[in-house]
C-alpha positions as a Python dict, from the first residue, in 0.01 Angstrom:
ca = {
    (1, 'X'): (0, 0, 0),
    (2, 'X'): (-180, 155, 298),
    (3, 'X'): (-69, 247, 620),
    (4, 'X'): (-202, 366, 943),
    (5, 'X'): (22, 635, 1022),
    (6, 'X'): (-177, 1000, 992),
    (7, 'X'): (-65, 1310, 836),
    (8, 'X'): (-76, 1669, 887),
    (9, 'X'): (35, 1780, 1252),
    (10, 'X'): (274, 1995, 1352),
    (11, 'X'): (668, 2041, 1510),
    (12, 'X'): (986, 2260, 1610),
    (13, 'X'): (1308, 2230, 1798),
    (14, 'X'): (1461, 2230, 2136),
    (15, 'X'): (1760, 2130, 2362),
    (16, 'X'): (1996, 1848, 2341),
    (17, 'X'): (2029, 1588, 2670),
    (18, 'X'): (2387, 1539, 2777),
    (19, 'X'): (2615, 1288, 2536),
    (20, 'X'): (2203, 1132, 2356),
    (21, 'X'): (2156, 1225, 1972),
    (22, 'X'): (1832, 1396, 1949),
    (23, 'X'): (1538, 1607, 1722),
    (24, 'X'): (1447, 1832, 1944),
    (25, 'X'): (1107, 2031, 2013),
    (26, 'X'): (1066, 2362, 2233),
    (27, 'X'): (1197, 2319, 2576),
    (28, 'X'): (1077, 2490, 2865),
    (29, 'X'): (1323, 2633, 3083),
    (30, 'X'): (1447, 2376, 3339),
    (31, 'X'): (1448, 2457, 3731),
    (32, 'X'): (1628, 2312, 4007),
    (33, 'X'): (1381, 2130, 4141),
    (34, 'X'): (1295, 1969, 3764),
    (35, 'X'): (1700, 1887, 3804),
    (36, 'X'): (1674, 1717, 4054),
    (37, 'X'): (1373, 1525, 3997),
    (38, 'X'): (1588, 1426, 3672),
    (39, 'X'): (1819, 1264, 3853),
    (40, 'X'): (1557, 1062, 4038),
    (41, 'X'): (1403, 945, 3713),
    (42, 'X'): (1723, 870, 3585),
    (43, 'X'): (1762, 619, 3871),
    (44, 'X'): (1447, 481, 3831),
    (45, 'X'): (1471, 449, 3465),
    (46, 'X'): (1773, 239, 3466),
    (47, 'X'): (1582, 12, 3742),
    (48, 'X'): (1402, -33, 3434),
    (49, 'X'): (1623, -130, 3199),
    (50, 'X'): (1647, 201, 3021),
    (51, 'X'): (1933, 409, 2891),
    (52, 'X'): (1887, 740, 3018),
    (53, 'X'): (2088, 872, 2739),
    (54, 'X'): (2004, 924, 2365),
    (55, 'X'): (2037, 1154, 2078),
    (56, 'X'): (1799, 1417, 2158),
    (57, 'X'): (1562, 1552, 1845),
    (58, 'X'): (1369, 1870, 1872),
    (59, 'X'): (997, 1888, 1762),
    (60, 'X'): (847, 2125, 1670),
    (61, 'X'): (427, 2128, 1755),
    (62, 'X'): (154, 2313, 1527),
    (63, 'X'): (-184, 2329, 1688),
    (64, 'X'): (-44, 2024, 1867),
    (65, 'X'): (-186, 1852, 1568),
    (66, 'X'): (126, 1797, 1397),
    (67, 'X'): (491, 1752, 1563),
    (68, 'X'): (799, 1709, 1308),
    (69, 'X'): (1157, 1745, 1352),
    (70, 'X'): (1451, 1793, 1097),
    (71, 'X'): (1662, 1511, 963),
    (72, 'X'): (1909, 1565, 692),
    (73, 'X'): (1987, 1406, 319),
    (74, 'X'): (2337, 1366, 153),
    (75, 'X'): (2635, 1542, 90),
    (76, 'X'): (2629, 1815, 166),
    (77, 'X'): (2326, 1747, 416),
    (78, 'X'): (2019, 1856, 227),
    (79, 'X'): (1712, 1963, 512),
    (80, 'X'): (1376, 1827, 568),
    (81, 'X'): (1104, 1889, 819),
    (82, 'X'): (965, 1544, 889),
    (83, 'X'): (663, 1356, 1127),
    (84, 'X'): (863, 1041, 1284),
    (85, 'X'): (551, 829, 1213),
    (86, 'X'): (547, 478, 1423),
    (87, 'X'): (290, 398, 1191),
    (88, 'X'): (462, 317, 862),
    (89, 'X'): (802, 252, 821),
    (90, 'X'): (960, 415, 486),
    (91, 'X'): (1148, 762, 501),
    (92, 'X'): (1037, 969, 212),
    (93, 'X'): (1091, 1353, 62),
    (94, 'X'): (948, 1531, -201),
    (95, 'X'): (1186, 1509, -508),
    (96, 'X'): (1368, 1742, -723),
    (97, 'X'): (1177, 1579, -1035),
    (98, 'X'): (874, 1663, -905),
    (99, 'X'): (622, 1679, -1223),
    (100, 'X'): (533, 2111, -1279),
    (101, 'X'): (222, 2081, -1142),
    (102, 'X'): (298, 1950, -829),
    (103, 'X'): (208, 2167, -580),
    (104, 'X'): (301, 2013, -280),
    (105, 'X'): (654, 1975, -383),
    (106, 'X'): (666, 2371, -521),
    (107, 'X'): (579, 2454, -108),
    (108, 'X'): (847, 2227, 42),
    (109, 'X'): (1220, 2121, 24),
    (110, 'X'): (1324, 1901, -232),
    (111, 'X'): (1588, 1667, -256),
    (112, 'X'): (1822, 1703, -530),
    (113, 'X'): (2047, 1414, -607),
    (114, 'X'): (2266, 1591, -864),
    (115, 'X'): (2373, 1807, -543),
    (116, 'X'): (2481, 1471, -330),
    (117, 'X'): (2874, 1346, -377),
    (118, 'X'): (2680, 1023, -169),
    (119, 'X'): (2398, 946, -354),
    (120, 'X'): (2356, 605, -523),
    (121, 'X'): (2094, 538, -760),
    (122, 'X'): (1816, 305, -733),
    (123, 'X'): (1503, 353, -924),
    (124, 'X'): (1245, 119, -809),
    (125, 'X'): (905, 244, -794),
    (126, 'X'): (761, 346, -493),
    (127, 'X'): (372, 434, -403),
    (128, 'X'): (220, 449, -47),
    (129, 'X'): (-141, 497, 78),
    (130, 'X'): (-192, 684, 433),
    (131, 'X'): (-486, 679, 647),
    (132, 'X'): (-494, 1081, 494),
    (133, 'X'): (-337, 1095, 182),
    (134, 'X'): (-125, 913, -73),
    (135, 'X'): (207, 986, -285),
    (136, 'X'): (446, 806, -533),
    (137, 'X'): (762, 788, -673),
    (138, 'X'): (1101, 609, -676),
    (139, 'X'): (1368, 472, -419),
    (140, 'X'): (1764, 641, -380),
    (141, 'X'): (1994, 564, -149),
    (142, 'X'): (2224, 829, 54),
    (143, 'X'): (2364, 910, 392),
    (144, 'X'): (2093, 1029, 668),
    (145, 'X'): (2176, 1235, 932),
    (146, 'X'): (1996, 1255, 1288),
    (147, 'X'): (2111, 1557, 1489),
    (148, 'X'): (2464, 1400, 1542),
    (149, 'X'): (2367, 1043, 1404),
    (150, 'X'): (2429, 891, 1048),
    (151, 'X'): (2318, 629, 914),
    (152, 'X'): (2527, 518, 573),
    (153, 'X'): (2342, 381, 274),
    (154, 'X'): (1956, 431, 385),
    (155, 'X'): (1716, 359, 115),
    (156, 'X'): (1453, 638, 85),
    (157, 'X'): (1204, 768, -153),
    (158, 'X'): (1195, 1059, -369),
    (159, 'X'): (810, 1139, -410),
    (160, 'X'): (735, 1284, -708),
    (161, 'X'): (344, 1309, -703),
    (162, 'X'): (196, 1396, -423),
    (163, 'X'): (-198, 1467, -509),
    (164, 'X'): (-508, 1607, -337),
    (165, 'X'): (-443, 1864, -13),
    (166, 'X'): (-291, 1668, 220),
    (167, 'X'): (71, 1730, 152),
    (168, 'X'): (2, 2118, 63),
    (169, 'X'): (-123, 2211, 382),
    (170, 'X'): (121, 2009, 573),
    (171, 'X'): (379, 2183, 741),
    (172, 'X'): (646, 1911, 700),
    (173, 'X'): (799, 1811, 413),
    (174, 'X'): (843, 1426, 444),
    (175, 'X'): (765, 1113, 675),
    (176, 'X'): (981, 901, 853),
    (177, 'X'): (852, 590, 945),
    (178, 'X'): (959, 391, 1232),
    (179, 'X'): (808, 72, 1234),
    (180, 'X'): (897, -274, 1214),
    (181, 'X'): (1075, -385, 910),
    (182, 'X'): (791, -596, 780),
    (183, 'X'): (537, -285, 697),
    (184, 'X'): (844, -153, 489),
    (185, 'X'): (724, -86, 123),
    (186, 'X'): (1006, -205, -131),
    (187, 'X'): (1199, -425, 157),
    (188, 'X'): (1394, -113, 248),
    (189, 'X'): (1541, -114, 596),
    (190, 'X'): (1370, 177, 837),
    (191, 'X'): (1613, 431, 965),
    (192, 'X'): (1603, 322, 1330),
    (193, 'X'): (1657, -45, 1245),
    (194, 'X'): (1951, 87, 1006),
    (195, 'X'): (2096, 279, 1296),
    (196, 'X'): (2059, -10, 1499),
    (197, 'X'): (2242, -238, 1280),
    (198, 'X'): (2503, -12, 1175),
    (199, 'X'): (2581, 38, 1601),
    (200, 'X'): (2508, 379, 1540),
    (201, 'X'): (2300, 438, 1884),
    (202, 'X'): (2346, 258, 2213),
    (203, 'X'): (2060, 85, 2237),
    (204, 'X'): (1777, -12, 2048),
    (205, 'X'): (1502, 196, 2196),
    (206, 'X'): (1354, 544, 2135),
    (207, 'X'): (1112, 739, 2313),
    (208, 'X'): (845, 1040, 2247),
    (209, 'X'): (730, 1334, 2452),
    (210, 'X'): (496, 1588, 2293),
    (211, 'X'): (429, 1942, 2469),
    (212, 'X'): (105, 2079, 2438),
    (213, 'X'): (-66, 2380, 2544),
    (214, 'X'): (205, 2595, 2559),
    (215, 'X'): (248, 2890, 2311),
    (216, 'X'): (608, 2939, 2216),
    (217, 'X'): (729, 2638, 2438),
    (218, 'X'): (939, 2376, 2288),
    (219, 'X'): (699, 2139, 2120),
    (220, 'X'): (862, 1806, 2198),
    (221, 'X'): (1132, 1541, 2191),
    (222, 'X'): (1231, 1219, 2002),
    (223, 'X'): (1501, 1078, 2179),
    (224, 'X'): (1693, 764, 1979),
    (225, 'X'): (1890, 516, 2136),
    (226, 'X'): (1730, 599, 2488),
    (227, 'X'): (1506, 835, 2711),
    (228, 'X'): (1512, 1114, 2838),
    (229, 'X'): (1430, 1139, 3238),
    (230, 'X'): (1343, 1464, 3238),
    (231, 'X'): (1027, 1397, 3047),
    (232, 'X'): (829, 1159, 3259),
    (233, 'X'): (743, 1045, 3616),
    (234, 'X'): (760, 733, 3803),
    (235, 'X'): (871, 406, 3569),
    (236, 'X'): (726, 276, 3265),
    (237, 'X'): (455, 9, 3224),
    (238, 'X'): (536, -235, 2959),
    (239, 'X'): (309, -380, 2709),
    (240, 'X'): (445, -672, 2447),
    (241, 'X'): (431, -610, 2090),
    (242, 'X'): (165, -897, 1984),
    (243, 'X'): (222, -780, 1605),
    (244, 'X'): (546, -647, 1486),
    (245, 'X'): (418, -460, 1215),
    (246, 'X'): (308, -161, 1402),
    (247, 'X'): (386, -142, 1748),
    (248, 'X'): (34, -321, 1838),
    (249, 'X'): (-25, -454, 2143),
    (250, 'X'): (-308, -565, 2406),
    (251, 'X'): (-514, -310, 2506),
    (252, 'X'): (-703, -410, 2829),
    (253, 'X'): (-997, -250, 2859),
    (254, 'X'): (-1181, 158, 2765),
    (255, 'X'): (-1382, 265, 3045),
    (256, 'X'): (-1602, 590, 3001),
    (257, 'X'): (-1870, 685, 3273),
    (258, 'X'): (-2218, 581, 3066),
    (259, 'X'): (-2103, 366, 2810),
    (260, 'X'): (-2081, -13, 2763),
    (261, 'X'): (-1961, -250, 2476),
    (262, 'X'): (-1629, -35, 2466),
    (263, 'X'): (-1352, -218, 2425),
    (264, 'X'): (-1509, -527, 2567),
    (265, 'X'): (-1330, -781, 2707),
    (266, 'X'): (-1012, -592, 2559),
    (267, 'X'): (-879, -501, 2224),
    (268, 'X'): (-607, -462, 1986),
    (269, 'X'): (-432, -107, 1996),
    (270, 'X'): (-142, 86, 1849),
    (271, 'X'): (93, 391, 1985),
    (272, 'X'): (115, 591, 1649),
    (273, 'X'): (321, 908, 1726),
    (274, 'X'): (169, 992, 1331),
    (275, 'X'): (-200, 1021, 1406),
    (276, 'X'): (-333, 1363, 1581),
    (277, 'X'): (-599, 1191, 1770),
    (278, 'X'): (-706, 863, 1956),
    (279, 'X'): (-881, 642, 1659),
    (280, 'X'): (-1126, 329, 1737),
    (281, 'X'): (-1418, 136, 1566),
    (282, 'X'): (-1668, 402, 1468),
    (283, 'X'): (-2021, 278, 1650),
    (284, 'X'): (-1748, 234, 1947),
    (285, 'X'): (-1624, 597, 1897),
    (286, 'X'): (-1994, 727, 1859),
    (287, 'X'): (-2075, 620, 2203),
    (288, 'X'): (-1784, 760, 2364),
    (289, 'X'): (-1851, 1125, 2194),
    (290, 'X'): (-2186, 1060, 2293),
    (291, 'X'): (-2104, 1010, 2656),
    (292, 'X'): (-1855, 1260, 2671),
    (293, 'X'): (-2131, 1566, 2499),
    (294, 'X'): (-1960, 1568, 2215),
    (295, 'X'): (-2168, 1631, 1862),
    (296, 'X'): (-2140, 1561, 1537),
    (297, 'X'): (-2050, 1888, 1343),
    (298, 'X'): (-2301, 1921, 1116),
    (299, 'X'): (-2605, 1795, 1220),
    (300, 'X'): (-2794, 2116, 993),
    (301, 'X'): (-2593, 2028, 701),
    (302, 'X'): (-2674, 1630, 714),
    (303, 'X'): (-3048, 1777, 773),
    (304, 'X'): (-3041, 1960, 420),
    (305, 'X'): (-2886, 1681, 239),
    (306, 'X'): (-3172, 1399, 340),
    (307, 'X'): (-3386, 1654, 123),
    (308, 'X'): (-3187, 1682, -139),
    (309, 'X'): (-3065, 1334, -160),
    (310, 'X'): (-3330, 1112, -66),
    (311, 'X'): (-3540, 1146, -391),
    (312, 'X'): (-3210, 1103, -565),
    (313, 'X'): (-3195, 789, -374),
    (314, 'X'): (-3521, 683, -424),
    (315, 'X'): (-3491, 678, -790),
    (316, 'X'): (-3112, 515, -783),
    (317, 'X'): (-3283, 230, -603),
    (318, 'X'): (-3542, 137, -832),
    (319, 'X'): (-3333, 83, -1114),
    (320, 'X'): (-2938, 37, -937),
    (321, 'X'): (-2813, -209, -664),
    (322, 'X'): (-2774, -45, -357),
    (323, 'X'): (-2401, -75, -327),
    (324, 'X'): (-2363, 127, -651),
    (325, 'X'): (-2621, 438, -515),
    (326, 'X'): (-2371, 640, -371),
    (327, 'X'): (-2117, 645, -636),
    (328, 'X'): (-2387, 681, -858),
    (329, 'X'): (-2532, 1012, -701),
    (330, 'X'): (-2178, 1142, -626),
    (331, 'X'): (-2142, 1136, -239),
    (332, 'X'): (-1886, 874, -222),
    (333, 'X'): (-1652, 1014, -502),
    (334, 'X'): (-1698, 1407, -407),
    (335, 'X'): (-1848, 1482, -754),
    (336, 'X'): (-2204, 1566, -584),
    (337, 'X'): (-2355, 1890, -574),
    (338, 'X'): (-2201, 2225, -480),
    (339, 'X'): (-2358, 2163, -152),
    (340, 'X'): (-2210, 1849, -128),
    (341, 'X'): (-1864, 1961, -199),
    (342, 'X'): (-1887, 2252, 24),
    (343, 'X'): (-1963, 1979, 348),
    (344, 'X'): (-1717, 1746, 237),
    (345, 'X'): (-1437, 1966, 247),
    (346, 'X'): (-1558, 2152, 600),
    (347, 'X'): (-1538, 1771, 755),
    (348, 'X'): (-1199, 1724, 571),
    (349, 'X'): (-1049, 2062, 764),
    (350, 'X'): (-1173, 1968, 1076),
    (351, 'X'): (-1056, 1597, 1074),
    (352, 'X'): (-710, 1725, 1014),
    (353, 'X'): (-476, 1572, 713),
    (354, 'X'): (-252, 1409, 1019),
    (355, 'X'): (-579, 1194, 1120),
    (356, 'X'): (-662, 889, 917),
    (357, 'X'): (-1000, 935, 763),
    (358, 'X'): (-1200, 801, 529),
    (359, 'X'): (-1165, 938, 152),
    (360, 'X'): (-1471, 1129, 174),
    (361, 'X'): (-1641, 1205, 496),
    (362, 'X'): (-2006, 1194, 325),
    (363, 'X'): (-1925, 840, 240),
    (364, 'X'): (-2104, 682, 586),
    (365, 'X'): (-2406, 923, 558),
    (366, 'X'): (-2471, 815, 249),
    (367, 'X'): (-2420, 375, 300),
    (368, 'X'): (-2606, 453, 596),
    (369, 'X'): (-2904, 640, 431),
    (370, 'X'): (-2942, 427, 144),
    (371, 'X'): (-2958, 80, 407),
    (372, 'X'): (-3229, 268, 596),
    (373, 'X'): (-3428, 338, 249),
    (374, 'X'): (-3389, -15, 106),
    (375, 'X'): (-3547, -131, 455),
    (376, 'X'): (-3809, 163, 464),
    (377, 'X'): (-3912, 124, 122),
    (378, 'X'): (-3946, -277, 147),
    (379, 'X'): (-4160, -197, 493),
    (380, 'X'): (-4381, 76, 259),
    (381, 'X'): (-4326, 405, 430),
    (382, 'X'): (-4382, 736, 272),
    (383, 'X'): (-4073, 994, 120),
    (384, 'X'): (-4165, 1209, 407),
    (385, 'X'): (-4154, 960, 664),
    (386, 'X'): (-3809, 838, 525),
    (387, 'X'): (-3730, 1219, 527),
    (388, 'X'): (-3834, 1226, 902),
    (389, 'X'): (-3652, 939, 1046),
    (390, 'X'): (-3347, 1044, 868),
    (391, 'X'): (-3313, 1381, 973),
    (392, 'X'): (-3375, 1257, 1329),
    (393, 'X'): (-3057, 1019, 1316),
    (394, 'X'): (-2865, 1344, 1201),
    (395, 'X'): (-2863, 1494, 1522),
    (396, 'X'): (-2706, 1165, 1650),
    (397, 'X'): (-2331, 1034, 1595),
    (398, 'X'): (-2492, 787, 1336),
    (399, 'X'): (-2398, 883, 1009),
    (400, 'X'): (-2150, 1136, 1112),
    (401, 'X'): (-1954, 867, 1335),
    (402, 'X'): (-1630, 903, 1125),
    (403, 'X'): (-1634, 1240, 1072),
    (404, 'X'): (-1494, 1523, 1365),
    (405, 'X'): (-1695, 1573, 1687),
    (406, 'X'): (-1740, 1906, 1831),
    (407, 'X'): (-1797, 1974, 2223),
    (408, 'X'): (-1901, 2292, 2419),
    (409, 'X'): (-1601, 2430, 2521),
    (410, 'X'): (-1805, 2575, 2827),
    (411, 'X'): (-1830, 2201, 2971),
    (412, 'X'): (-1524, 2078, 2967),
    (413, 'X'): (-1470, 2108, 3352),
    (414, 'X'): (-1768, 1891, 3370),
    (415, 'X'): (-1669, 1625, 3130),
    (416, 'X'): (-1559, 1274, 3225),
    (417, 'X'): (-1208, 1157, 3226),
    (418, 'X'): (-1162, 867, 3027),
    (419, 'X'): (-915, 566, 3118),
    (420, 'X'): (-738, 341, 2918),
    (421, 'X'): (-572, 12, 3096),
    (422, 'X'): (-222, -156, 3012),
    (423, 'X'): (-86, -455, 3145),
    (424, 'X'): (-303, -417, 3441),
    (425, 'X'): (-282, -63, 3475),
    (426, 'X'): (-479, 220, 3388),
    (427, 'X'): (-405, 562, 3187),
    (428, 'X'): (-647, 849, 3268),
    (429, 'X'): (-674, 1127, 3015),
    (430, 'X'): (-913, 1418, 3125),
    (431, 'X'): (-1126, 1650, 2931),
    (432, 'X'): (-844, 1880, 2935),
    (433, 'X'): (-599, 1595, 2768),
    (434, 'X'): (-842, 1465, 2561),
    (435, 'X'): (-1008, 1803, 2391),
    (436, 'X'): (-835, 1942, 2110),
    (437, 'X'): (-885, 2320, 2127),
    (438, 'X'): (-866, 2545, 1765),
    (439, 'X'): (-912, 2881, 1670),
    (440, 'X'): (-1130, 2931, 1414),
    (441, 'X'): (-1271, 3290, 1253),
    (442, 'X'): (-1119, 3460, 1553),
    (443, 'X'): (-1321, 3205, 1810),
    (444, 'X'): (-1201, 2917, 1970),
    (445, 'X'): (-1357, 2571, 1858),
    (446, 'X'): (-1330, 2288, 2117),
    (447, 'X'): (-1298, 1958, 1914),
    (448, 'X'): (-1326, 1603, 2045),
    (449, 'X'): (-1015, 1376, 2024),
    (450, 'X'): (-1190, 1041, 1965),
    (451, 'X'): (-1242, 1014, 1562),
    (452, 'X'): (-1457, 696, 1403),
    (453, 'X'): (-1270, 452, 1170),
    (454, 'X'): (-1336, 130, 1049),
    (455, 'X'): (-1013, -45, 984),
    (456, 'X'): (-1092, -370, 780),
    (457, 'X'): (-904, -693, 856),
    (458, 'X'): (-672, -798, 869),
    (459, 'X'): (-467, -497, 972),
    (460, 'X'): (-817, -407, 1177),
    (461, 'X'): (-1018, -360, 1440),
    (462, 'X'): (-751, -194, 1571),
    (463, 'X'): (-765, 144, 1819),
    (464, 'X'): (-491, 425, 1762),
    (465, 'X'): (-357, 578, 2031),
    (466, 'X'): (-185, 901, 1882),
    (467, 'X'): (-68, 1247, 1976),
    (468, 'X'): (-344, 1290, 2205),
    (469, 'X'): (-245, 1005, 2422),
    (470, 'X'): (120, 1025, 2395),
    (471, 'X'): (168, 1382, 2481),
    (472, 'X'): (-18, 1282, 2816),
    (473, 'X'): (229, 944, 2860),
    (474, 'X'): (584, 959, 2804),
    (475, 'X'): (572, 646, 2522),
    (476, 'X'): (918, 431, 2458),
    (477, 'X'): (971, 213, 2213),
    (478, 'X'): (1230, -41, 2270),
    (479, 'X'): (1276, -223, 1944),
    (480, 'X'): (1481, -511, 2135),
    (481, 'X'): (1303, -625, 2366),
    (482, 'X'): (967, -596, 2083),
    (483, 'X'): (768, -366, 2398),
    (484, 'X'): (623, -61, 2409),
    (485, 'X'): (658, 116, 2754),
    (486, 'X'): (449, 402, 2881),
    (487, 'X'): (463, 704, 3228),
    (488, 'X'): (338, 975, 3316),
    (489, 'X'): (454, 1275, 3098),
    (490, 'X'): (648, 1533, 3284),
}
């Protein structure tokens, strides 16, 4: 099965708040004045309902791309580095019975039920599809612990193939999903919802906030069973869950200066703490990147591959239907030229394993390219005026819509903020928020944080509000009162 919920990001560890379990990210040193401003959200946060207590989990943040925390496996506890994904819901680890050529369970902790005095066998199978990479296996059952939390009898899978790049490159070792119970694969019960009916945690609400920007500083929070007032401003703004699957709800309106037929007259969205970036519909996407400066990356490359594809697609035409061409010629699959490959794989890298993408960025180019040739062909142009018009749309967001978007670094104090609005009220995220900024060959790369995807019903059109959005809004998720709450991220 599929599910939304990106992969590849990055997380560490921090402090614990006063009597809350937690997974804790860097901290940064708190001041007086922070103190008392603590105390003031405190106040205000149980105006609102909220328990201003929880247990307190570090994250820890790499390239504030990826932000994972550690939870723990049997007994003895057995440790894992895992994203707390609200967008799946099964808890997984790479498995002591790994096959030997598995290489993303040789580069990560394994679990090892012979080592667990707790463990209970199971044995279903168990196989999962992410927006960024896929992995099977079979279900156990043990204890999980949470900083000081456990949770008795959770079900769990033990991956034991884990193909393709995603997982190797990943600095954590596992998932942990935390949405609702009905995205579970296998009917196993998530670990919040376990905690919550075991009476583990206080209340039935957990809450994010991601650091960013900050070089050695603690990279984040998860906070289960409340919030943590140190981490946000003002009081929360509320949105109802309108599908408990994900934690999906209404989604106002997107307003960017220069753009129309955004979002129009409002939209479905989710808060995925899994995904690196903000995710929408990808002609929506292209016209945000396009009113923001942002460019496709590889307008040369897509220039060299009308040549050398074109003909190729020409030819497929005449004797395929045009919904077998690219499969046929080897864009879609990754079995292309050299060329081809080489692209493919630069797109991959900069989209990021934790961002859901599409499983091979040349994919659009191509469905794109081979609808304009059926039309040109049927309205008798030339190879070279094909050629022409093609390489043209290359230098726009066209074909290259759900692939990475690069912006000049340089302009970023000249960009335009973009707002989102919730129940009535809108989120601002500036350039600063909203540009993703990566070192590269000793330079640094400034990288759009809007990526194209097409998410087919009925899960779909959906937007994905991830990392990027979050670590600007202090997000809670209260799983009683089916809401999702957002403030200002202090």
């Amino acid at each position: 099965m599929w599910r939304l919920g990106g992969l590849v990001a990055t997380i560490l560890l921090a402090n614990v708040c006063a009597g809350l379990p937690s997974v804790t990210l860097h901290k940064r040193p708190i001041s007086v004045e922070q103190l008392q401003a603590s105390q003031q959200a405190l106040q205000l946060s149980a105006a609102n309902g909220l328990l201003g207590a929880g247990e307190d989990i570090p994250l820890l943040d790499y390239l504030d791309a990826q932000y994972y925390g550690e939870i723990g496996l049997g007994s003895p506890v057995q440790t894992f580095q895992v994203i707390f994904d609200t967008g799946s819901s099964n808890l997984w680890v790479p498995s002591s019975e790994c096959s030997y050529f598995q290489l993303a369970c040789d580069l990560h902790n394994k679990y090892d039920a012979s080592e667990s005095t707790t463990y209970k066998r199971n044995g279903t199978k168990f196989a999962i599809q992410y927006g960024s990479g896929s992995l099977s296996g079979f279900f156990s059952e043990d204890e999980l612990t949470l900083g000081t939390l456990q949770a008795k009898h959770q079900s769990f899978a033990e991956a034991t193939e884990e193909p393709g790049l995603t997982f190797v490159a990943a600095k954590f070792d596992g998932i942990l999903g935390l949405g609702f119970p009905n995205i579970a694969i296998g009917g196993a019960v998530p670990p919040f919802q376990n905690l919550v009916e075991q009476g583990v945690v206080k209340e039935p609400v957990f809450s994010f906030w991601l650091n960013r920007n900050e070089p050695g500083a603690e990279g984040g929070e998860l906070v289960l069973g409340g919030v943590d007032p140190s981490h946000f401003k003002g009081t929360h703004t509320w949105a109802n869950v309108t599908r408990p699957a994900y934690w999906q709800f209404d989604l106002d309106a997107i307003k960017v200066p220069g753009t129309i037929g955004v979002c129009q007259g409002g939209c479905q969205a989710i808060a995925d703490s899994g995904t690196s970036l903000i995710v929408g519909p990808s002609v929506e996407i292209a016209n945000i990147n396009k009113a923001i400066g942002a460019k496709g990356v590889l307008p040369a490359e897509c220039r060299e591959l009308v040549k050398e594809y074109v003909p190729q697609i020409l030819k497929a035409l005449a004797i395929l239907p045009a919904d077998q061409v690219c499969a046929a010629i080897g864009l879609c699959d990754q079995t292309g030229s050299q060329q081809a490959r080489s692209v493919s794989r630069k797109l991959q890298a900069l989209a990021g394993s934790d961002t859901p993408v599409q499983d091979s960025p040349l994919c659009p180019f191509c469905t794109a390219a081979v609808s304009y040739v059926k039309i040109a062909v049927a309205s008798q142009e030339t190879q070279d005026q094909i050629e022409e018009q093609l390489e043209a749309a290359c230098d726009t967001l066209g074909f290259l819509a759900s692939s990475q978007a690069i912006v000049d670094c340089d302009q970023i104090p000249t960009m335009p903020d973009v707002a989102f609005t919730i129940s009535g009220k809108e989120f601002s995220l500036t350039p600063e928020q909203y540009v993703l900024k990566v070192g590269a060959m000793g330079e640094e790369q400034c990288i759009s944080g809007f990526l194209g995807m097409d998410i087919p019903k009925p899960a779909g059109p959906l937007w994905i509000l991830g990392d990027i959005f979050i670590s600007s809004y202090h997000t809670v998720f209260d799983l009683g009162n089916k809401r999702v709450g957002f403030a200002e991220a202090a």
